[in-house]
Coordinates of C-alpha atoms in Angstrom, one line a residue:
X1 CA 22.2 71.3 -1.2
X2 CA 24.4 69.0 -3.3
X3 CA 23.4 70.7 -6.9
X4 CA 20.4 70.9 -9.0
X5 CA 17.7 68.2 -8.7
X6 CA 18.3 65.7 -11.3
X7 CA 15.8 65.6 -14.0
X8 CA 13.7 61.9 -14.4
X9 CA 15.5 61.4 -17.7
X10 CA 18.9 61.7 -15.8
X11 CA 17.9 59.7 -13.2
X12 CA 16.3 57.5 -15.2
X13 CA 19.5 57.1 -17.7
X14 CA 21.6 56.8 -14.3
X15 CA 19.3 54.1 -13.0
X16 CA 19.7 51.7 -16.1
X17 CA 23.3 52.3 -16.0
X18 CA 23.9 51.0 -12.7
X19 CA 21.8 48.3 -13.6
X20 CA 23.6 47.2 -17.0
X21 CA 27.1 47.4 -14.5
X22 CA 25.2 44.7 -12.3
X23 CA 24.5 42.7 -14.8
X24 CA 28.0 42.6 -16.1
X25 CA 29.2 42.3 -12.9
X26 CA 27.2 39.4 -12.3
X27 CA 28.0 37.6 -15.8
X28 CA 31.7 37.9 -15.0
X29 CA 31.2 36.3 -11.3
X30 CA 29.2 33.5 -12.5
X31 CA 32.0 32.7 -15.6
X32 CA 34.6 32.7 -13.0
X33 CA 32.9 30.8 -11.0
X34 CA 31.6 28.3 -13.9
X35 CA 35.7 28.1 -15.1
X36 CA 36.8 27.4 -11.5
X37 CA 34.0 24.1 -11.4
X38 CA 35.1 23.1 -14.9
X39 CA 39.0 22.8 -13.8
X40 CA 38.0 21.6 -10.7
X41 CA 35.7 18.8 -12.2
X42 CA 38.6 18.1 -15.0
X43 CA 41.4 17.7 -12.2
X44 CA 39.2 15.3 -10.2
X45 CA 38.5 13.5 -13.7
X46 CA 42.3 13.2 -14.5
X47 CA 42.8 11.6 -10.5
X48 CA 44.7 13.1 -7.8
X49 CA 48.7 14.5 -7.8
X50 CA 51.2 15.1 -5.7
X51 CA 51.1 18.0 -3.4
X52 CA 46.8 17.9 -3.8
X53 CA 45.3 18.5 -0.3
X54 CA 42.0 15.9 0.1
X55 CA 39.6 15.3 2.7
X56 CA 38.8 11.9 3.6
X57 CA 35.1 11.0 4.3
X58 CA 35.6 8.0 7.1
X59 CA 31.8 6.9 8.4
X60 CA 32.8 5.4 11.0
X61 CA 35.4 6.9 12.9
X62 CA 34.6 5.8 17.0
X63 CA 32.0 3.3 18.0
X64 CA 29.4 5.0 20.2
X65 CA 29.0 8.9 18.7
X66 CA 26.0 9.6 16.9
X67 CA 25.9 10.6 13.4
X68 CA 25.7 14.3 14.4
X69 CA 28.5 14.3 16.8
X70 CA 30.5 12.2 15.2
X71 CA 32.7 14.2 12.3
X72 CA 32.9 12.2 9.7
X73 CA 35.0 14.1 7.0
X74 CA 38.7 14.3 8.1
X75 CA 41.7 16.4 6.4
X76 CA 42.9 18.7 4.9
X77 CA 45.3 16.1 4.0
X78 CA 48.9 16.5 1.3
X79 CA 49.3 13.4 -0.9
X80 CA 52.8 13.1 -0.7
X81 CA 53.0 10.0 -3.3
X82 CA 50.7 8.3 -6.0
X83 CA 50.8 4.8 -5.9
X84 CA 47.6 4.4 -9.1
X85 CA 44.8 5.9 -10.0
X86 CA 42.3 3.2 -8.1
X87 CA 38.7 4.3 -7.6
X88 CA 36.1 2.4 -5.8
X89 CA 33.8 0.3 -7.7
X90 CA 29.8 1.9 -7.5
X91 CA 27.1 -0.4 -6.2
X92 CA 25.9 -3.2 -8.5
X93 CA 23.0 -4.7 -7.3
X94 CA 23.6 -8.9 -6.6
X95 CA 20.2 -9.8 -7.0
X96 CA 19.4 -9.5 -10.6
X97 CA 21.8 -12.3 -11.7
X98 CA 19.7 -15.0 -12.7
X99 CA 19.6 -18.4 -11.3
X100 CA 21.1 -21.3 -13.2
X101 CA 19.0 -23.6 -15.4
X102 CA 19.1 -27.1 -13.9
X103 CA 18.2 -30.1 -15.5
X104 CA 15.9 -32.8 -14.5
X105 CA 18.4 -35.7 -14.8
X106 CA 21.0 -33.4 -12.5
X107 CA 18.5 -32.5 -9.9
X108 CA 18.8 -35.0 -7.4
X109 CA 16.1 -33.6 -4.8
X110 CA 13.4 -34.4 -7.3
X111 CA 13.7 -38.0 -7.3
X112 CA 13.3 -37.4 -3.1
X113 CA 9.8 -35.5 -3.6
X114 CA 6.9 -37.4 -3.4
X115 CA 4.6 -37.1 -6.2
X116 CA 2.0 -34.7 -6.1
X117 CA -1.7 -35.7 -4.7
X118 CA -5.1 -34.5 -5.4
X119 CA -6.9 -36.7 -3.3
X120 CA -9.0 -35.6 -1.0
X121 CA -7.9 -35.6 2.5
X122 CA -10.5 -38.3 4.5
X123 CA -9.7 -36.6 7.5
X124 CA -10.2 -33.1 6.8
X125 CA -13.8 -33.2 7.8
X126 CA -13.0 -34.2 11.4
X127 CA -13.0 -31.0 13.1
X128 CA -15.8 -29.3 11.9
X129 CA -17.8 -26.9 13.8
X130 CA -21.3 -28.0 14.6
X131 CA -22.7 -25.1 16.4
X132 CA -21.8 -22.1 18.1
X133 CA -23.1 -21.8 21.0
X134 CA -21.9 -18.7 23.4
X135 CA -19.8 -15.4 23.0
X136 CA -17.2 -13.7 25.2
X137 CA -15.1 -10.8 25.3
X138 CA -12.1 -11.1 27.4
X139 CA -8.5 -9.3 27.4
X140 CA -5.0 -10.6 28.4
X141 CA -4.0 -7.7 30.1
X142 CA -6.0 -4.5 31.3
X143 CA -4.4 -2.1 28.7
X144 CA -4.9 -4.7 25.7
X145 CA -7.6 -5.0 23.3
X146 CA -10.7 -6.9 23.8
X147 CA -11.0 -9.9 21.9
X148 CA -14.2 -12.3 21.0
X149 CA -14.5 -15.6 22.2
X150 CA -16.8 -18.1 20.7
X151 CA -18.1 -21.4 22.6
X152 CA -17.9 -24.0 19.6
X153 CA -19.8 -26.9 19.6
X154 CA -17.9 -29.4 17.5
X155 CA -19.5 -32.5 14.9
X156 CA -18.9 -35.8 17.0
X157 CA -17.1 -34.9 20.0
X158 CA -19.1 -33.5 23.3
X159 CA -17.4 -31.1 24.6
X160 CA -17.8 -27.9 23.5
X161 CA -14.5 -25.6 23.5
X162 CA -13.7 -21.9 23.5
X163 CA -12.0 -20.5 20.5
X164 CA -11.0 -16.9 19.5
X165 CA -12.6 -16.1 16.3
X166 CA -8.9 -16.1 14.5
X167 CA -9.1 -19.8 14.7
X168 CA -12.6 -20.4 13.5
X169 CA -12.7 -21.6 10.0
X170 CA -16.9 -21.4 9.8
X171 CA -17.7 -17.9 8.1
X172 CA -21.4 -18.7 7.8
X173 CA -22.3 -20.4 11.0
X174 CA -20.2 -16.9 12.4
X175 CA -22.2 -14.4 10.4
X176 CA -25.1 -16.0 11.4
X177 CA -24.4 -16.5 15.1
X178 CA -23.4 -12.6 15.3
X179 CA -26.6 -11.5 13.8
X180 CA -28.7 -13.4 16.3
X181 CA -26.5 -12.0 19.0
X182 CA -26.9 -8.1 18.1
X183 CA -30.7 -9.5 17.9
X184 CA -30.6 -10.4 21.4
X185 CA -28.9 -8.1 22.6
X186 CA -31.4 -5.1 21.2
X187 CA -34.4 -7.4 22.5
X188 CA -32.7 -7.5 26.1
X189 CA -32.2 -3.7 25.9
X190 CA -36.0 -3.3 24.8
X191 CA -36.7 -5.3 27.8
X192 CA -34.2 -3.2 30.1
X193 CA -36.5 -0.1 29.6
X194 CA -39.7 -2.1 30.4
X195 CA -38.7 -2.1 33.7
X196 CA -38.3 1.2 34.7
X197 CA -41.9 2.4 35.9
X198 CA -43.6 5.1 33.6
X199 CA -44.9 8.4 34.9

């Protein structure tokens, strides 16, 4: 044996000891450290001198590495002579300078505008849809989408034309065309099970 068996109030005495020397310990590395960032940060304030090693941080060093291959901070290099203490403007953002006033006299496209008109159009009415008639589904490719195709019967022409439903401009003669086609379509699958003979 190595001596008597401590008693807990030794041990206990011992234990908060070595954790007050810890502590200490601990305090005194991180107010080293803290000094060591405060000259460091002052030095960089006051610029570079003579003699200071620096790395340079060069983002493009050769064409055709990645960002992960490529090693983008280079050094350590000496500074062998300080020419001025020149730092790099930070980013200002362009686009928040405002536009110049202009007056009316000095703007010369206005005179080339024609005046504004809020007359209705005679020929807007020309193609409008009459009727739909028919539905499709069709695709480009095999792998694309399926897309809805509407047989449009247009006011005064004949000749009804297929159109995709992106370039029909008739929500109500749509809505109304696509409710009697689900109707349909349940009354030919009522009629699909008539068919079948019953036991």
């Amino acid at each position: 044996m190595l001596g008597p068996t401590p008693s807990s109030r030794d041990y206990s005495y011992a234990k908060a000891c070595a954790e007050d020397l810890q502590n200490k310990a601990r305090r005194h590395r991180s107010d080293l450290q803290t000094q060591k960032w405060k000259e460091l940060s002052e030095r960089l304030k006051a610029g570079f001198q003579k003699g200071d090693a620096v790395w340079l941080y060069i983002p493009k060093v050769q064409t055709g590495l990645s960002k992960k291959l490529a090693h983008l901070w280079h050094g350590p290099f000496r500074i062998d002579e300080v020419l001025d203490d020149f730092r790099s403007p930070e980013a200002k953002s362009i686009i928040s300078q405002k536009a110049d006033e202009v007056d009316e006299e000095d703007d010369f496209g206005a005179a080339l505008v024609p005046e504004d008109s809020w007359e209705a159009d005679a020929q807007k009415d020309e193609y409008e849809v009459e009727k739909i008639l028919d539905l499709i589904w069709s695709k480009k490719t095999r792998t694309s989408k399926r897309r809805r195709e509407y047989l449009v019967k247009w006011k005064n022409y004949d000749d009804p034309e297929w159109l995709p439903v992106s370039q029909l401009n008739c929500g109500a003669l749509l809505y109304e065309f696509n409710q009697g086609a689900r109707a349909r379509a349940r009354f030919q699958s009522m009629q699909a099970g008539d068919d079948h003979p019953r036991n």
